[in-house]
Coordinates of C-alpha atoms in Angstrom, one line a residue:
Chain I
X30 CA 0.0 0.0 0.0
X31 CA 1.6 3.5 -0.9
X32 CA 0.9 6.6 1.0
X33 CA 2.1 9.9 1.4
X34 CA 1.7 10.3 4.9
X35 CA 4.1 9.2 7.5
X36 CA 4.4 5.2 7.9
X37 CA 2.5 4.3 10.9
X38 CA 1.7 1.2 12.2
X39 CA -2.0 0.2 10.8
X40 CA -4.3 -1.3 14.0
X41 CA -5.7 -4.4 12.7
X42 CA -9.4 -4.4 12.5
X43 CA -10.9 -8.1 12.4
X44 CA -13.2 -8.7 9.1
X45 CA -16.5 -8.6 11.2
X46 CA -15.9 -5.3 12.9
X47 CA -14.8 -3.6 9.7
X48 CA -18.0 -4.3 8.2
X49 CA -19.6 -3.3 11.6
X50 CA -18.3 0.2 11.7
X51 CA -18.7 0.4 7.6
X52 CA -22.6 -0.3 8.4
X53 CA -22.6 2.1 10.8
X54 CA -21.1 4.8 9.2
X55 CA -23.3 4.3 6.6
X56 CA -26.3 4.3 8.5
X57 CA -25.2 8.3 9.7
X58 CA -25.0 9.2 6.6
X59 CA -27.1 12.7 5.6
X60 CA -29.9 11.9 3.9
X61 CA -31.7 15.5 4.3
X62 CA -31.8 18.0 1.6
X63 CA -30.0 21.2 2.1
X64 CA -31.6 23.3 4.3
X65 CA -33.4 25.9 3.2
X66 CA -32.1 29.1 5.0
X67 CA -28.6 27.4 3.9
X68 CA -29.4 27.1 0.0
X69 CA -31.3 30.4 0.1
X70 CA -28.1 32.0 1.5
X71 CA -25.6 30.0 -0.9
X72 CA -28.3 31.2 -4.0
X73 CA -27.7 34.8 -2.9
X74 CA -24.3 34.4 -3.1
X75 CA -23.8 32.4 -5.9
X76 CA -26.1 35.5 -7.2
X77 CA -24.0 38.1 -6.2
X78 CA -20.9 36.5 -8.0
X79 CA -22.6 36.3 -10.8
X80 CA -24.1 40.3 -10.6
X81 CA -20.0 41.3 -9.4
X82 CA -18.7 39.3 -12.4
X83 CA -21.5 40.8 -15.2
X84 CA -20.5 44.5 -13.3
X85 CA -17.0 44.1 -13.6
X86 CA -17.3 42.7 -17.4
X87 CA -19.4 45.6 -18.1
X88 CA -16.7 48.5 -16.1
X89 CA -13.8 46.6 -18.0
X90 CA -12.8 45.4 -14.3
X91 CA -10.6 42.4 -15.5
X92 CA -8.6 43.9 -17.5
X93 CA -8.4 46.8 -16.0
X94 CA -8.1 46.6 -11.8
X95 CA -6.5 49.4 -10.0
X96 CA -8.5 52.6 -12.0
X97 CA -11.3 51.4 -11.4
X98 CA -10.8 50.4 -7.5
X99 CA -9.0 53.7 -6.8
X100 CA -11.8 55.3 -8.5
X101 CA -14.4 53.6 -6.3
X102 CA -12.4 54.5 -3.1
X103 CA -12.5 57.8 -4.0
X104 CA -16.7 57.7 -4.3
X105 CA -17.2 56.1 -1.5
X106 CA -16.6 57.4 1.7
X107 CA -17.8 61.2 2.7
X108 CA -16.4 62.7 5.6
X109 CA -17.5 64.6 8.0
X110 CA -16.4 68.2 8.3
X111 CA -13.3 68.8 10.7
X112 CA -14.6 70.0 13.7
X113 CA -17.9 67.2 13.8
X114 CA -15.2 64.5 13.3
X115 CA -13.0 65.6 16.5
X116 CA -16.1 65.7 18.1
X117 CA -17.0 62.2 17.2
X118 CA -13.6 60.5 17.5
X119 CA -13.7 62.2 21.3
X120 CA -16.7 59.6 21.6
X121 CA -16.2 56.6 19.4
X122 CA -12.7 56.4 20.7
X123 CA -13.7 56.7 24.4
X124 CA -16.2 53.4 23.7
X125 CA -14.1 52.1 21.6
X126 CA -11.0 51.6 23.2
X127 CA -11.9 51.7 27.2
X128 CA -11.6 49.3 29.6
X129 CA -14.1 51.2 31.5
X130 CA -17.6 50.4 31.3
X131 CA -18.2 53.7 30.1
X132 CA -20.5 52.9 26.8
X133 CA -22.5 56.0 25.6
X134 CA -25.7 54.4 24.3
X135 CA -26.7 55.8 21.2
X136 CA -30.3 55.4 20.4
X137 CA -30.6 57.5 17.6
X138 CA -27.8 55.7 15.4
X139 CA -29.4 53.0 16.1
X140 CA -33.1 53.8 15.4
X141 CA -31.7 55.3 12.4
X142 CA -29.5 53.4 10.9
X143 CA -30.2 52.5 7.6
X144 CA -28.8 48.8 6.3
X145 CA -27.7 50.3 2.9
X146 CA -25.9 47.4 1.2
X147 CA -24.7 47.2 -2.2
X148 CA -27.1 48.9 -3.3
X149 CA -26.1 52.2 -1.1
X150 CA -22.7 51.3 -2.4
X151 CA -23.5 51.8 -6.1
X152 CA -25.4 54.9 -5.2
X153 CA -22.6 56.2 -3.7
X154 CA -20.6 55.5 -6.9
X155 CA -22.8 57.8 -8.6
X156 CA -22.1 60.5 -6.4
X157 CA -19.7 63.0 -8.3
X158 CA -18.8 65.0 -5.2
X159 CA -17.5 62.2 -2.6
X160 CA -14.1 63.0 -1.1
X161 CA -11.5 60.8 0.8
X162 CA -11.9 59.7 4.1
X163 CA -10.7 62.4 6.2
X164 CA -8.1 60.2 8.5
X165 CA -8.0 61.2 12.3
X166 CA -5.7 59.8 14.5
X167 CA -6.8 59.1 17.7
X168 CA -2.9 58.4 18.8
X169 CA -2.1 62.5 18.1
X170 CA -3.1 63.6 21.6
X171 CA -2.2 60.2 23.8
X172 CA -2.4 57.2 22.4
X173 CA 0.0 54.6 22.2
X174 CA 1.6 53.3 19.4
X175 CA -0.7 50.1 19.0
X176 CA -3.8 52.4 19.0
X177 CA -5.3 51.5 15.8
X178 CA -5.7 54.5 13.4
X179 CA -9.4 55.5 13.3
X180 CA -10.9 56.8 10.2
X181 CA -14.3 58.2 10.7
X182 CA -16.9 57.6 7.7
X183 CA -20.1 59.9 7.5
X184 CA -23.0 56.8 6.9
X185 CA -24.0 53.4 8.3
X186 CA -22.5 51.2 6.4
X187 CA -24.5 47.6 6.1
X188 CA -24.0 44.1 6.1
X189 CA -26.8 41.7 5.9
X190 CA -26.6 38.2 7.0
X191 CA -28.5 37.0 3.8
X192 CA -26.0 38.3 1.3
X193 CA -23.1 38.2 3.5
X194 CA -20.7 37.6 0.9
X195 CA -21.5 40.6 -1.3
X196 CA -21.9 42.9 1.6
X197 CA -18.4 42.2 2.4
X198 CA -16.8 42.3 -0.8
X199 CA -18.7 45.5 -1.6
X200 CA -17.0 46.7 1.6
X201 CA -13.2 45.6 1.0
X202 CA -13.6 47.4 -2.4
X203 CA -14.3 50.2 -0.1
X204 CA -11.8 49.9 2.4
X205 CA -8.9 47.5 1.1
X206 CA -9.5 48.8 -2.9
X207 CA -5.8 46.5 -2.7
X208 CA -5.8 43.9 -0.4
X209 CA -2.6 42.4 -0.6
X210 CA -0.7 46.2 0.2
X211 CA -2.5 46.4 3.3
X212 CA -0.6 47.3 6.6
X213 CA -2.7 45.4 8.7
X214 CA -0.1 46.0 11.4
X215 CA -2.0 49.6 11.9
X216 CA -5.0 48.1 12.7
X217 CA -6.7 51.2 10.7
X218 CA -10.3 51.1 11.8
X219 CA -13.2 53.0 10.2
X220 CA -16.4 53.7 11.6
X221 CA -19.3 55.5 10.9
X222 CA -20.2 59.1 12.7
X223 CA -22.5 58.1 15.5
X224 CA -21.1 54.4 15.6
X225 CA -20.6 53.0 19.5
X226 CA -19.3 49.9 20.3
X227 CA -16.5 49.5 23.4
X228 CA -15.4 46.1 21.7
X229 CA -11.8 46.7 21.4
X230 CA -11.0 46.0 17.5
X231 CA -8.6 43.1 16.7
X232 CA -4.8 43.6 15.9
X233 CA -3.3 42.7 12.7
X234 CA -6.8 43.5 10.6
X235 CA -8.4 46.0 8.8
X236 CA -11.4 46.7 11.0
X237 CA -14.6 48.4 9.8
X238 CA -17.5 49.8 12.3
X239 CA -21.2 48.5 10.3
X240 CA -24.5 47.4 11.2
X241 CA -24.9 44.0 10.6
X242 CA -28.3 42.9 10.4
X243 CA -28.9 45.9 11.8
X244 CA -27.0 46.1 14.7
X245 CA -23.8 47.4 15.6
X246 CA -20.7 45.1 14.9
X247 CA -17.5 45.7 13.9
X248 CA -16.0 43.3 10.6
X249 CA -12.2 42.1 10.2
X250 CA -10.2 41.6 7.1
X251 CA -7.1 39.7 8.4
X252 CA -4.1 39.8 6.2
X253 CA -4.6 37.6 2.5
X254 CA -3.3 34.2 3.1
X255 CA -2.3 33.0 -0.7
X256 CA -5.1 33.9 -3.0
X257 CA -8.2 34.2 -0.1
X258 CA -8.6 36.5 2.6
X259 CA -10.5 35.4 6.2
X260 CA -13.3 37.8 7.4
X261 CA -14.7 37.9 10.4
X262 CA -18.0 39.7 11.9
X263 CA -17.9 40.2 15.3
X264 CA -20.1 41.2 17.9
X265 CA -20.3 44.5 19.3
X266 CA -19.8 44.3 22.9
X267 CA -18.1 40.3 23.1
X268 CA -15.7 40.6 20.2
X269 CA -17.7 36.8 19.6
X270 CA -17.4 35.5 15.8
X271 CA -20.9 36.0 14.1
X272 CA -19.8 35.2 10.9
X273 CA -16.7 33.9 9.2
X274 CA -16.1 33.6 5.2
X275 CA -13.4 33.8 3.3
X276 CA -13.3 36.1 -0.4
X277 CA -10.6 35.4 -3.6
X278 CA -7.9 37.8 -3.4
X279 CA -7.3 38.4 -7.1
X280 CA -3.6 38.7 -8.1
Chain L
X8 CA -33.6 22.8 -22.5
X9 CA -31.5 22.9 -19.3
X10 CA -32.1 19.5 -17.9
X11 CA -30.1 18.1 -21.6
X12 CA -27.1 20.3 -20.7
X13 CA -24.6 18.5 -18.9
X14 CA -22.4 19.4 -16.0
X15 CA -19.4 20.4 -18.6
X16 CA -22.0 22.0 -20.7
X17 CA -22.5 24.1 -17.6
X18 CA -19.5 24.9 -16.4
X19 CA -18.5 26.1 -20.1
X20 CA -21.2 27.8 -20.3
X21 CA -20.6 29.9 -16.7
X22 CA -17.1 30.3 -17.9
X23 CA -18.1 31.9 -21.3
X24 CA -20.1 34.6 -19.5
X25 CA -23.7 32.6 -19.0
X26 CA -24.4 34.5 -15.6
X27 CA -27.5 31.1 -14.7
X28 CA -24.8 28.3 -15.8
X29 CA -23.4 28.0 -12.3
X30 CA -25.9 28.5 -10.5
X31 CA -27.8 25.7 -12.1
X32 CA -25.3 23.5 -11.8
X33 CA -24.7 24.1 -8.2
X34 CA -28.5 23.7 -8.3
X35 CA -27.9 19.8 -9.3
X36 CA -25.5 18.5 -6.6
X37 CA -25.9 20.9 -3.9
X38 CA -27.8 18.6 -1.4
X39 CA -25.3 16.0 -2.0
X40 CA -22.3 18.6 -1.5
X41 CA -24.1 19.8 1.8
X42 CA -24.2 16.4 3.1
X43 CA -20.3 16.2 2.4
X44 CA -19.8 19.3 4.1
X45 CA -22.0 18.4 6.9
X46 CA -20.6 15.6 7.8
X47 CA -17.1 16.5 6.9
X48 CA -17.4 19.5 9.5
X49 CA -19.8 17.9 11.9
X50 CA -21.3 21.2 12.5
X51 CA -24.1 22.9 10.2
X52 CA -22.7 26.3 10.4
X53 CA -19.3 25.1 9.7
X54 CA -20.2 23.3 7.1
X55 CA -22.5 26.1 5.4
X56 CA -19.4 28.6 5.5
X57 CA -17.2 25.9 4.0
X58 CA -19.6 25.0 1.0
X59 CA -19.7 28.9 0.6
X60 CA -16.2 28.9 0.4
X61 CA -16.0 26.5 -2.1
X62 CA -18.5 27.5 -4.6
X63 CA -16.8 30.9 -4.2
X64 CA -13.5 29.3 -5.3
X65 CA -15.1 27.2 -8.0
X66 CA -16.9 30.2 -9.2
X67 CA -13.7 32.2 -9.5
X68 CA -11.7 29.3 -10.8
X69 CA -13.8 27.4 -13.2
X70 CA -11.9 28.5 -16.3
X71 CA -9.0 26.4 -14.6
X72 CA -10.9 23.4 -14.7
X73 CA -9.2 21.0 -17.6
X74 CA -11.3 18.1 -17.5
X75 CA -9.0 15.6 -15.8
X76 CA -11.9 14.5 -13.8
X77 CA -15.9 14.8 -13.8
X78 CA -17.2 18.2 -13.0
X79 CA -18.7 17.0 -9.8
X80 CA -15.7 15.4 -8.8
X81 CA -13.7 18.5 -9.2
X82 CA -17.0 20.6 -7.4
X83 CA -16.4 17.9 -4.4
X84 CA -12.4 18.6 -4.5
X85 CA -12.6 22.3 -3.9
X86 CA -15.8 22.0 -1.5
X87 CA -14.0 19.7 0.5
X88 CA -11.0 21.5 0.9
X89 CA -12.6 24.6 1.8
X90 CA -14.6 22.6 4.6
X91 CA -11.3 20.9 5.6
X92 CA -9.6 24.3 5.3
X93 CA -12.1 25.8 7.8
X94 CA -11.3 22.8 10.1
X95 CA -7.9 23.4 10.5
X96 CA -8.5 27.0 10.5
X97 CA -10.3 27.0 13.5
X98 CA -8.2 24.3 15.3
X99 CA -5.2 27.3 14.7
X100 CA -7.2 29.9 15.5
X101 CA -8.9 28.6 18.7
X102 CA -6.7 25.3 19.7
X103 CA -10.0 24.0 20.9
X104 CA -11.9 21.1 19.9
X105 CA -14.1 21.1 17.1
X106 CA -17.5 22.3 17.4
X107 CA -20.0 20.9 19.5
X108 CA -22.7 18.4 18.9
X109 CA -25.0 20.6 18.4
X110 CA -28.3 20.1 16.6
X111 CA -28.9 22.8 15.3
X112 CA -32.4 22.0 13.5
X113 CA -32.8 25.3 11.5
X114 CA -30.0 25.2 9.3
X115 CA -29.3 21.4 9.0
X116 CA -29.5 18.9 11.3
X117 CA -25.6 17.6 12.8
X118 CA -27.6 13.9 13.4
X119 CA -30.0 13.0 10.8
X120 CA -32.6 11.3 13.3
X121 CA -35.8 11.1 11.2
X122 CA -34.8 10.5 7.3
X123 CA -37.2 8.2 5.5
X124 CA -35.6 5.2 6.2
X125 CA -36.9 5.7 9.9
X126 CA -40.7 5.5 8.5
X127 CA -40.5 1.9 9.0
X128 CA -39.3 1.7 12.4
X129 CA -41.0 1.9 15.2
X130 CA -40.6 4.7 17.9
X131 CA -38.4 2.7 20.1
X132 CA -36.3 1.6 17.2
X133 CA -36.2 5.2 15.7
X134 CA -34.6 6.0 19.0
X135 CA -31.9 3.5 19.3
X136 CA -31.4 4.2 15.5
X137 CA -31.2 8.2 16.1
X138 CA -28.9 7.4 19.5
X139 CA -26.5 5.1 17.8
X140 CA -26.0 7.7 14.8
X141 CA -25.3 10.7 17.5
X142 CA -22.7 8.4 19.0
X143 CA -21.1 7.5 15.5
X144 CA -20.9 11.0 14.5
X145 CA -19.6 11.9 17.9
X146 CA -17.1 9.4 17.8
X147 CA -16.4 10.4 13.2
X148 CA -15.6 14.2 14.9
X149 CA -12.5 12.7 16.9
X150 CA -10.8 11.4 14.2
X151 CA -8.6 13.6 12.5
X152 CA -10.2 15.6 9.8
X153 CA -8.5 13.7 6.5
X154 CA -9.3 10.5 8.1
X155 CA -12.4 11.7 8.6
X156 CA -13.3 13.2 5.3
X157 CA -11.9 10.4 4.0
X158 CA -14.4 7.7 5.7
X159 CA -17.5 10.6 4.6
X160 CA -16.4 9.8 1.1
X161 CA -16.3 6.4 0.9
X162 CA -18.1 4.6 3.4
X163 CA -21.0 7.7 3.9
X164 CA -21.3 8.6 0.7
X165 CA -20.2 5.2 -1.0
X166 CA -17.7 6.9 -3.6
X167 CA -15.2 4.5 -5.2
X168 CA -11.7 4.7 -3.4
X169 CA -10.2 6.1 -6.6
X170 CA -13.0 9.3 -6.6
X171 CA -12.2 9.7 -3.6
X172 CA -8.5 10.1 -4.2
X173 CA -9.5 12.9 -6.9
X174 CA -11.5 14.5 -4.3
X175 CA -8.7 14.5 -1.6
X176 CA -6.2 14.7 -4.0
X177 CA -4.0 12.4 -2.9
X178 CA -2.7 8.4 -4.0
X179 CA -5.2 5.6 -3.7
X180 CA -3.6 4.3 -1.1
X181 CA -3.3 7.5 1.2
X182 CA -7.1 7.0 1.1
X183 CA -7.1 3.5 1.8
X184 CA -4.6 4.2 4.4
X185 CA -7.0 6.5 6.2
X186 CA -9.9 4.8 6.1
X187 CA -8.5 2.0 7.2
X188 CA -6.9 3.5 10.5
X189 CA -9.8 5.7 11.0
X190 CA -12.1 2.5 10.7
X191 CA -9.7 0.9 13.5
X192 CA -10.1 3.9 15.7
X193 CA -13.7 4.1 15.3
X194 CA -14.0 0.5 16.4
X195 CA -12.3 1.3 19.6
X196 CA -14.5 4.3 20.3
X197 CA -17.6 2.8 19.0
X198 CA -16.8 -0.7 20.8
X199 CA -19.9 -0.9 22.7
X200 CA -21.9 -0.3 19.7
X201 CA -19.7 -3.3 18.1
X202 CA -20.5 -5.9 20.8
X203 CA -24.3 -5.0 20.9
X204 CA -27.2 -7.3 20.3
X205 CA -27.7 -8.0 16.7
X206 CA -31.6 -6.4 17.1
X207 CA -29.9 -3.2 16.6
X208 CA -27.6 -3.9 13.5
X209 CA -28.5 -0.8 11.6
X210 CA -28.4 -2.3 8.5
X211 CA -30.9 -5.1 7.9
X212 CA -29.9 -4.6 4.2
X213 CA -27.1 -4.4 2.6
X214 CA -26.4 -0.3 0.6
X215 CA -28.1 2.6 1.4
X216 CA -31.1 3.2 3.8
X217 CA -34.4 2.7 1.6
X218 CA -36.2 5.5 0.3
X219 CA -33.1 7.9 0.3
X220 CA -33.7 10.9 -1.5
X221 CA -32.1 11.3 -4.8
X222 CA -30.2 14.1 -4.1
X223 CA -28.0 14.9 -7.4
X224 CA -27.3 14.0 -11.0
X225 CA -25.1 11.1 -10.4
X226 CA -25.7 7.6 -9.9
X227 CA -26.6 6.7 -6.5
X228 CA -23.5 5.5 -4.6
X229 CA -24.6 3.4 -1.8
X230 CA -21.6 2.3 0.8
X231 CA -20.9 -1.1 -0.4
X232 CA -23.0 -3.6 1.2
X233 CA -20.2 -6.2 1.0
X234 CA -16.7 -4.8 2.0
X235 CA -15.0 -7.7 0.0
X236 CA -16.3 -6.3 -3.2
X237 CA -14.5 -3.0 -2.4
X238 CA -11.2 -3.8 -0.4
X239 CA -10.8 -0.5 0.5

């Protein structure tokens, strides 16, 4: 018998008992259809694949990457005037970063909030005026040197649950228009105006502040491991894993 | 007519810009790759994120495909590996055990405890039937995963040895190899099962359970009722 694993002495298993446990493996087998909340969720996405593919057929996205990315970015996120976003980092990063129990609920973000998804994000592209995200570092006045930098956006941005995987990749095209030239090491974090959560973000991702389903949670893109990159949504409050996928990180 | 197009036809189609190809073809095998993944992972949510995973891959990558193997076999290759990927993924991340047996009924049940098959049983025999699969899956999650993924394949799901090989991508006898010592460790784990009554042999009948769903374009594949036939 050839293998390519490691030689390692084979237990021998008498006739009758082999048969046994083949039986009984056998009789565990799944015989249920797919779910349906499961093949309504992998429908969406295999849907959404199909609607990024037709989109980026249409833009000249394959043979063309970066213009079109950078040109995204530059639609995307609108920033809030200078003096509004000091006055919201002074917030977000007191509930962000705080051991303290010091959470400032914010009811009116919340009853707000609008779960925009993609197709917010291709509104937004159609916006001529849209400027770059105004970068405010929270680490200017005290912070420490792993103090992630904070960029504050002006919406809600949305994830839903049911169309996880375009949510996400709609938001990486946002935020990581290149993911492979990311410093993750900075930890940069981007969160809406309004946005509360005193979940400390993780290190070594790109963290973004959305409403996931409608409520606040904050989503990870760790660092592209060959050609896929791991995200994580996490809950606001725990840090807990709601959701893990991985997307294609195109070369 | 879609139902005359085959699973190449399909996957051509999807890669020359047909934007339903995929989806349909998914469409055909998808309750057959869910049970792979289910019992691959062990854990419904697991195994929902890893078949999402794959199809993503496939999806990006069909223009690779060459046609060395079938298109299912290939749809099994990079659905497994994404489900085996999120395995050891999650060992790294967490170094905990994998997840637990949970029955999580609304998105697909770990332990299949009332699939046809059980119509003809009664109650008390549904429940030894339903008990002795929670303790074989229990005792499938402690193996490691490529033995485990290995003994889905072909004694689960009743693929030849050598399909299986092209799923896991590795020699014939790396599969034989792991079934085998994953058999021998199930035996040990499962030993009080082995030395039970033989009321409760859950196979009366050689093959699959009757009245098993078709659940995909292929041929059925039914575990091999005699183990000489297939000397895996």
């Amino acid at each position: 018998m050839t293998t390519d694993e490691p030689d390692e002495q084979l237990d021998t298993l008498a006739p009758a008992d082999e048969a046994r446990i083949r039986a009984l493996l056998s009789d565990a087998r799944e015989t249920d259809p797919m779910p349906a909340p499961v093949a309504t969720r992998l429908d969406e996405a295999i849907a959404g694949l199909a609607a990024e593919r037709t989109h980026a057929l249409d833009s000249g996205y394959e043979s063309n990457v970066r213009p079109l990315v950078r040109t995204r970015r530059h639609r995307v996120v609108a920033v809030l005037g200078a003096a509004a976003a000091v006055a919201v980092v002074g917030l977000a990063v007191g509930t962000f970063f705080d051991d303290d129990d010091r959470r400032v609920p914010n009811s009116t973000s919340a009853d707000t909030g609008v779960d925009r998804g993609t197709a917010a994000y291709e509104a937004e592209a159609d916006a001529e005026d849209a400027e770059e995200p105004n970068r405010v570092d929270p680490t200017d006045t005290a912070a420490t040197d792993q103090t992630p930098e904070l960029t504050v956006t002006s919406d809600p941005l949305g994830v839903h649950s049911r169309r996880l995987v375009r949510d996400l990749a709609g938001l990486r095209d946002q935020f990581l228009p290149d993911p492979r030239s990311e410093d993750y090491t900075r930890s940069p974090t981007y969160v809406p105006s309004g946005f509360t959560c005193d979940t400390a973000p993780v290190a070594n991702a790109v963290v973004v502040g959305v409403r996931y389903d409608g409520a606040p949670a904050y989503v990870a893109f760790h660092s592209p491991m060959g050609d896929s990159q791991v995200v994580d949504v996490l809950q606001c409050g725990t840090g807990d894993v709601l959701r893990s996928t991985t997307l294609p990180v195109a070369d | 007519m879609d139902a005359d197009r085959s699973d190449a036809d399909l996957l051509a189609a999807h890669v020359a810009g047909d934007p339903d190809a995929f989806g349909l073809l998914f469409a055909r095998h998808r309750d057959r790759l869910w049970a792979v993944a289910l019992r691959t992972t062990g854990d419904a949510e697991t195994a929902a994120d890893g078949l999402q995973d794959g199809l993503v891959a496939a999806f990006r990558r069909a223009g690779s495909f060459r046609g060395d193997a079938a298109v299912t076999t290939w749809l099994h290759r990079v659905v497994v590996n994404a489900c085996l990927d999120r395995l050891r993924a999650a060992k790294v991340r967490r170094a905990d055990a994998l997840p637990d047996d949970l029955d999580d009924g609304g998105r697909g049940s770990v332990v299949t405890a009332n699939d046809e098959s059980d119509e003809h049983l009664d109650p008390a025999e549904h429940g030894l039937r339903s008990e002795r699969r929670t303790q074989v899956l229990a005792a499938l999650r402690q193996l490691p995963v490529e033995q485990r993924a290995a003994l889905v394949l072909v004694d689960m799901e009743g693929y030849p040895v050598s399909e299986a090989a092209e799923i896991l991508d590795c020699a014939v006898g790396t599969v034989k190899s792991r079934c085998s010592r994953g058999r021998a460790r199930l035996a040990v784990l499962l030993r009080p099962l082995l030395d039970a009554d033989d009321e409760t042999d859950p196979t009366p009948e050689s093959g699959n359970p009757r009245a098993t769903p078709d659940v995909g374009s292929m041929s059925r594949r039914g575990p091999p009722g005699d183990p000489a036939a297939d000397p895996v």
